[in-house]
Structure formats: structure tokens, C-alpha cells
Tab-separated table of C-alpha atoms and ligand atoms in Angstrom:
chain	number	residue	atom	x	y	z
A	12	MET	CA	-0.424	-0.060	-0.231
A	13	GLU	CA	1.134	3.457	-0.476
A	14	ASN	CA	2.303	5.266	2.372
A	15	ARG	CA	0.004	8.786	1.791
A	16	GLN	CA	-1.917	10.743	2.375
A	17	LYS	CA	-5.796	11.389	1.423
A	18	ASN	CA	-5.275	13.486	-1.854
A	19	TYR	CA	-7.957	16.422	-2.583
A	20	GLY	CA	-8.642	15.376	-5.250
A	21	SER	CA	-6.116	17.832	-7.665
A	22	VAL	CA	-4.693	17.781	-10.878
A	23	HIS	CA	-1.229	18.182	-9.244
A	24	ASP	CA	-1.894	15.284	-6.919
A	25	THR	CA	0.078	12.835	-7.969
A	26	LYS	CA	3.068	14.611	-9.300
A	27	ALA	CA	2.636	16.271	-5.373
A	28	SER	CA	2.774	13.123	-3.868
A	29	MET	CA	6.488	12.043	-5.495
A	30	MET	CA	7.431	15.835	-4.792
A	31	TYR	CA	6.771	15.112	-1.574
A	32	ASN	CA	8.535	11.417	-1.405
A	33	ARG	CA	11.337	13.039	-3.400
A	34	PHE	CA	12.069	15.830	-0.819
A	35	LEU	CA	11.766	13.594	2.321
A	36	LYS	CA	14.685	11.375	0.713
A	37	GLN	CA	16.766	14.368	0.106
A	38	TYR	CA	15.925	15.813	3.820
A	39	ASN	CA	17.211	12.650	5.009
A	40	GLU	CA	19.780	12.142	3.643
A	41	TRP	CA	20.544	15.809	4.188
A	42	LEU	CA	20.264	14.906	8.346
A	43	SER	CA	23.159	12.496	7.496
A	44	GLY	CA	25.189	15.047	6.143
A	45	GLY	CA	24.606	14.782	2.169
A	46	PRO	CA	23.605	17.879	0.093
A	47	ILE	CA	20.901	20.078	0.018
A	48	PRO	CA	18.427	18.557	-1.249
A	49	ASP	CA	17.428	19.992	-5.363
A	50	THR	CA	13.860	19.507	-4.992
A	51	GLY	CA	13.871	22.361	-2.694
A	52	ASN	CA	13.204	25.927	-4.112
A	53	GLN	CA	16.227	28.410	-3.172
A	54	ASP	CA	14.504	29.934	0.066
A	55	THR	CA	14.463	26.212	1.768
A	56	LYS	CA	18.103	25.352	-0.209
A	57	TYR	CA	19.200	28.830	1.761
A	58	PHE	CA	17.669	27.309	4.927
A	59	LEU	CA	18.786	24.296	4.850
A	60	GLY	CA	21.953	25.687	4.760
A	61	GLN	CA	22.330	28.279	7.307
A	62	GLN	CA	20.952	25.080	9.537
A	63	ARG	CA	23.532	23.695	8.962
A	64	LYS	CA	25.881	26.234	9.218
A	65	ARG	CA	25.119	26.817	12.707
A	66	LEU	CA	25.550	23.561	13.644
A	67	GLU	CA	29.131	24.331	12.892
A	68	LYS	CA	29.434	27.001	14.243
A	69	ARG	CA	27.899	25.824	18.112
A	70	GLY	CA	30.788	22.874	17.540
A	71	LEU	CA	27.783	20.394	16.712
A	72	HIS	CA	27.177	16.843	15.260
A	73	ARG	CA	23.712	15.913	14.463
A	74	ASP	CA	22.309	12.051	13.415
A	75	SER	CA	19.033	12.346	12.350
A	76	SER	CA	16.909	10.553	10.466
A	77	ILE	CA	12.766	10.528	9.515
A	78	GLU	CA	10.406	7.697	8.872
A	79	LEU	CA	7.504	7.764	7.862
A	80	ARG	CA	4.798	5.780	10.417
A	81	GLY	CA	1.796	5.329	8.112
A	82	LEU	CA	-1.478	6.551	7.263
A	83	LEU	CA	-3.278	9.456	10.296
A	84	ALA	CA	-5.496	7.553	11.402
A	85	SER	CA	-8.503	10.112	10.938
A	86	ALA	CA	-7.979	11.217	7.274
A	87	GLY	CA	-7.862	14.851	5.692
A	88	ALA	CA	-6.942	17.066	2.735
A	89	ILE	CA	-6.027	20.256	2.480
A	90	PRO	CA	-6.716	21.995	-0.580
A	91	PRO	CA	-4.889	23.438	-2.623
A	92	LYS	CA	-4.110	27.370	-3.597
A	93	VAL	CA	-4.495	28.201	-6.498
A	94	GLY	CA	-3.141	31.610	-7.770
A	95	LYS	CA	-3.053	33.040	-11.380
A	96	LYS	CA	0.473	32.269	-12.251
A	97	TYR	CA	1.289	29.712	-9.174
A	98	THR	CA	-0.073	26.672	-7.528
A	99	ASN	CA	0.600	26.090	-3.943
A	100	VAL	CA	0.120	22.151	-2.959
A	101	THR	CA	0.512	21.262	0.828
A	102	GLU	CA	0.406	17.383	1.088
A	103	PHE	CA	2.100	15.696	5.350
A	104	ARG	CA	2.205	12.311	6.550
A	105	THR	CA	2.625	11.125	9.804
A	106	ALA	CA	6.442	10.495	10.837
A	107	GLN	CA	9.428	10.216	13.341
A	108	ARG	CA	12.214	11.650	14.223
A	109	ASN	CA	15.349	10.314	15.599
A	110	THR	CA	17.977	12.932	16.807
A	111	THR	CA	21.238	12.590	18.882
A	112	TYR	CA	23.536	15.517	18.957
A	113	SER	CA	27.166	15.221	20.030
A	114	ARG	CA	29.846	17.684	20.859
A	115	GLY	CA	33.586	16.455	20.834
A	116	GLY	CA	32.400	13.197	20.168
A	117	ARG	CA	30.017	13.061	23.461
A	118	ILE	CA	26.078	12.445	23.000
A	119	ILE	CA	24.238	15.438	25.003
A	120	GLY	CA	20.927	15.167	23.425
A	121	LYS	CA	18.977	12.367	22.244
A	122	PHE	CA	15.249	13.058	21.278
A	123	ARG	CA	12.333	10.904	19.318
A	124	LYS	CA	9.540	12.611	18.186
A	125	LYS	CA	6.539	12.039	17.008
A	126	GLU	CA	5.581	14.507	13.547
A	127	ILE	CA	3.368	15.097	11.042
A	128	LEU	CA	5.461	16.191	8.409
A	129	TYR	CA	3.764	19.184	6.040
A	130	GLN	CA	4.974	19.917	2.751
A	131	THR	CA	3.925	23.138	0.269
A	132	ILE	CA	5.009	22.671	-3.254
A	133	THR	CA	4.959	25.129	-5.525
A	134	PHE	CA	3.440	24.243	-9.120
A	135	ALA	CA	3.833	27.187	-12.097
A	136	ASN	CA	0.385	27.664	-14.538
A	137	GLU	CA	1.785	26.530	-17.629
A	138	ALA	CA	-1.709	28.312	-18.801
A	139	THR	CA	-0.685	31.285	-17.837
A	140	VAL	CA	3.425	31.179	-16.920
A	141	ASP	CA	4.497	33.266	-19.953
A	142	GLY	CA	8.424	33.504	-18.917
A	143	THR	CA	8.917	37.250	-17.863
A	144	GLU	CA	8.186	35.613	-14.199
A	145	PRO	CA	11.420	36.732	-12.194
A	146	CYS	CA	12.353	33.142	-11.048
A	147	THR	CA	16.085	32.379	-8.842
A	148	CYS	CA	18.214	30.596	-10.807
A	149	PRO	CA	18.729	27.482	-8.718
A	150	SER	CA	23.122	27.474	-9.711
A	151	CYS	CA	24.328	30.223	-8.952
A	152	GLY	CA	20.749	32.210	-6.846
A	153	ALA	CA	20.089	35.663	-9.299
A	154	VAL	CA	16.931	36.336	-9.582
A	155	SER	CA	16.393	36.897	-13.931
A	156	GLN	CA	13.254	35.703	-16.197
A	157	ILE	CA	12.071	32.765	-16.694
A	158	LYS	CA	12.287	32.333	-20.099
A	159	ALA	CA	16.636	33.627	-20.119
A	160	LEU	CA	16.823	30.290	-17.916
A	161	PHE	CA	15.750	28.288	-20.202
A	162	GLU	CA	18.159	30.247	-22.338
A	163	GLY	CA	21.016	30.434	-20.479
A	164	CYS	CA	21.504	31.956	-17.047
A	165	PRO	CA	23.170	35.722	-17.501
A	166	TYR	CA	25.736	35.554	-14.101
A	167	CYS	CA	26.358	31.197	-14.269
A	168	HIS	CA	25.298	29.987	-18.403
A	169	THR	CA	23.259	27.030	-17.307
A	170	ARG	CA	20.490	26.673	-18.779
A	171	PHE	CA	17.476	24.965	-17.065
A	172	LEU	CA	14.804	23.219	-18.079
A	173	MET	CA	10.619	23.893	-16.939
A	174	GLN	CA	11.079	21.509	-14.918
A	175	ASP	CA	14.448	22.051	-13.693
A	176	LEU	CA	12.172	24.900	-11.914
A	177	TYR	CA	8.833	23.968	-10.776
A	178	PRO	CA	7.696	22.406	-9.185
A	179	LYS	CA	10.130	22.736	-5.957
A	180	VAL	CA	9.451	21.920	-2.240
A	181	ALA	CA	9.126	25.937	-1.379
A	182	ASN	CA	8.345	25.354	2.489
A	183	PHE	CA	7.978	22.813	4.692
A	184	TYR	CA	8.029	22.151	8.360
A	185	SER	CA	6.468	19.638	11.241
A	186	ILE	CA	3.731	19.675	14.227
A	187	GLU	CA	4.265	16.638	17.138
A	188	ASP	CA	1.402	14.183	16.770
A	189	LEU	CA	0.306	12.478	19.936
A	190	SER	CA	-1.979	10.352	17.539
A	191	TYR	CA	-1.193	6.853	16.311
A	192	SER	CA	-1.694	6.354	12.734
A	193	LYS	CA	-3.487	3.596	11.342
A	194	GLU	CA	-0.614	1.158	11.368
A	195	GLU	CA	0.406	1.766	14.977
A	196	ILE	CA	-2.895	1.314	16.063
A	197	LYS	CA	-2.946	-2.390	13.906
A	198	ARG	CA	0.517	-2.911	15.777
A	199	THR	CA	-0.384	-1.780	19.400
A	200	LEU	CA	-3.753	-2.766	20.096
A	201	THR	CA	-4.484	-5.303	18.725
A	202	PRO	CA	-2.018	-7.804	21.027
A	203	TRP	CA	-4.011	-5.393	23.900
A	204	CYS	CA	-7.328	-6.376	23.197
A	205	GLY	CA	-5.956	-10.417	22.833
A	206	GLY	CA	-4.408	-9.982	25.873
A	207	GLY	CA	-7.451	-8.173	27.536
A	208	ALA	CA	-9.298	-10.651	26.370
A	209	VAL	CA	-7.146	-13.461	27.799
A	210	ILE	CA	-7.104	-11.790	31.510
A	211	PHE	CA	-10.482	-11.117	31.274
A	212	THR	CA	-11.294	-15.070	30.800
A	213	VAL	CA	-8.107	-16.287	33.068
A	214	PHE	CA	-10.252	-14.231	35.870
A	215	MET	CA	-13.721	-15.530	34.778
A	216	LEU	CA	-12.763	-18.772	34.913
A	217	ALA	CA	-10.433	-18.135	38.360
A	218	TYR	CA	-14.303	-16.260	39.988
A	219	LEU	CA	-16.031	-19.210	38.723
A	220	ALA	CA	-14.196	-22.211	39.979
A	221	TRP	CA	-13.975	-20.146	43.950
A	222	GLU	CA	-17.847	-19.424	43.824
A	223	ARG	CA	-18.163	-22.835	42.743
A	224	ALA	CA	-16.055	-24.064	45.941
A	225	LYS	CA	-17.600	-22.254	48.719
A	226	THR	CA	-20.694	-23.797	47.623
A	227	GLY	CA	-19.476	-27.266	46.990
A	228	ASP	CA	-20.744	-28.204	44.223
A	229	PRO	CA	-18.825	-29.791	41.386
A	230	LEU	CA	-16.951	-27.574	38.731
A	231	THR	CA	-17.819	-29.026	34.841
A	232	LEU	CA	-16.901	-27.220	31.956
A	233	TYR	CA	-20.288	-26.253	31.183
A	234	SER	CA	-20.912	-24.906	34.417
A	235	MET	CA	-17.922	-22.297	34.031
A	236	ILE	CA	-18.575	-22.372	30.327
A	237	CYS	CA	-21.904	-20.721	30.665
A	238	PRO	CA	-21.525	-17.866	32.668
A	239	LEU	CA	-18.637	-16.750	31.015
A	240	ILE	CA	-20.853	-16.014	28.460
A	241	GLY	CA	-23.705	-15.613	30.384
A	242	TYR	CA	-21.752	-12.755	32.979
A	243	PRO	CA	-20.608	-10.453	30.137
A	244	LEU	CA	-24.144	-10.194	28.393
A	245	ILE	CA	-26.512	-10.129	30.457
A	246	GLY	CA	-24.905	-9.548	33.861
A	247	ALA	CA	-25.246	-12.064	36.670
A	248	SER	CA	-27.827	-12.826	36.595
A	249	ALA	CA	-26.663	-15.896	33.553
A	250	ASP	CA	-26.013	-18.019	36.435
A	251	ILE	CA	-29.675	-18.785	36.356
A	252	CYS	CA	-29.191	-20.705	33.444
A	253	CYS	CA	-26.469	-23.427	35.060
A	254	LEU	CA	-29.215	-23.574	37.988
A	255	PRO	CA	-29.716	-27.285	38.705
B	22	LIG	ZN1	23.287	30.918	-13.090
């Protein structure tokens, strides 16, 4: 099963979902010291670059990973923001982030956090974008018109195709998630419910055996099973069905 949230039903759904997963993979690599994700737009790349510099400046080493946890128990989708020239699609998934900070080889902090990770992906509306729009060169960061970047950036001379410029992840953030994903509910609660049923049965049998022992009646299988079914259904009065 594809590990994704329900979509809103917009034309960008499939592409947005692919972009989400690509950015997540690159972001994960970046967290372990890999390159800055090229699926991010200039702002996102700048932000990630600054964050790494700040950690280095403080002499901190970070070991971090983020993994998807499954589908949110409650279905939901955020409607895309459709503008004249651009459309922003927000996708989100449940995730688990594990982070360890160390300084000089000594671990100084460990964090495990369940979160919902949001990504906003910007698409260019190709019917209305005519090429005169300003765009940041993904290679050197200088701002030129889109059509100039097709012919070669005036500053670094790199040529781009439309798919190199859009769609891009324009923003991402996460909020703490205190709930369980559908997969976690199945994994966590099922054994608990099963265990609960077993404990209940054992207690009921022990109780009935004790009751029988008091009256001196022989403990037969029939006398045990009958109230076991009856008690939870209609209460202690079910015992009547076992009277001689
Ligand atoms: Zn350039």
C-alpha cells in the first residue's frame, strides 16, 4: 500500500505526492550530512544551508533520521491554493524523527519525536506563466526571467528546462503528533485487546471456580462456560441458566 495521505483531488496530486517523497528522501540524506535537497526551492535550500552552518559554528554534530509511520487515523487533505500563475499544494504524512546531538564525540541530547510533516509544493500554472516571471537560478541564486534561464542564466550560463524550475518544495514544517497512525493502532492495540480478552477469561474462570468451591458443587466445564458467556452479556443473573 502506498504510504500516503488522502489527496484533495487536484490535477497536481500525483506529482505532489512524488515530490513529497523525493524531498523527504533528500532531506533524510541531508540530515545525515548529504547534499542540500535540489527538490527544495531557493528559500528552502538557503534555510537548510544556514541550519547546517549554525550547527557547525556551535561545534555540534547531529545524527538524525526521519521515517514515515503510516497513514493518519483520521483522513484529511488540504485544498490547493490556486493563484493566477502558481499553485501551492500542501501534503502531509505521519513521521518519526530520531535525533542525537553530540559535541566532541560526547552525546549531549537524544530526541525521539512523532510528528506530522507538512510540505508545500509550488507548481507553475503553465497556461498563464509566459516566461517573463522572475525566477531564482537554481545554480547560482541570481534572479532572472524564466525564459532567460531557458536560454542560459546570464550570470552562470547554466541552461534549465521548466521541470528544473517547477515544481519545488517551497516550505516544510512539522508539528508534534500525539496520535497513532492506522498501522500503529493495528500493531499496538491489537495485542492489548487480545491480551485483555485472555486476562478477562482467566479471571472469570478463577472467580467461577472459587464460587463453586464455596457451594461445594462440582466444577464442570458446562458450569464454567455458561456464566462466562452469560456474565458479560446480561450480568450475574445469567448464572440462573446453570442452576440444577
Ligand atoms: Zn545562474
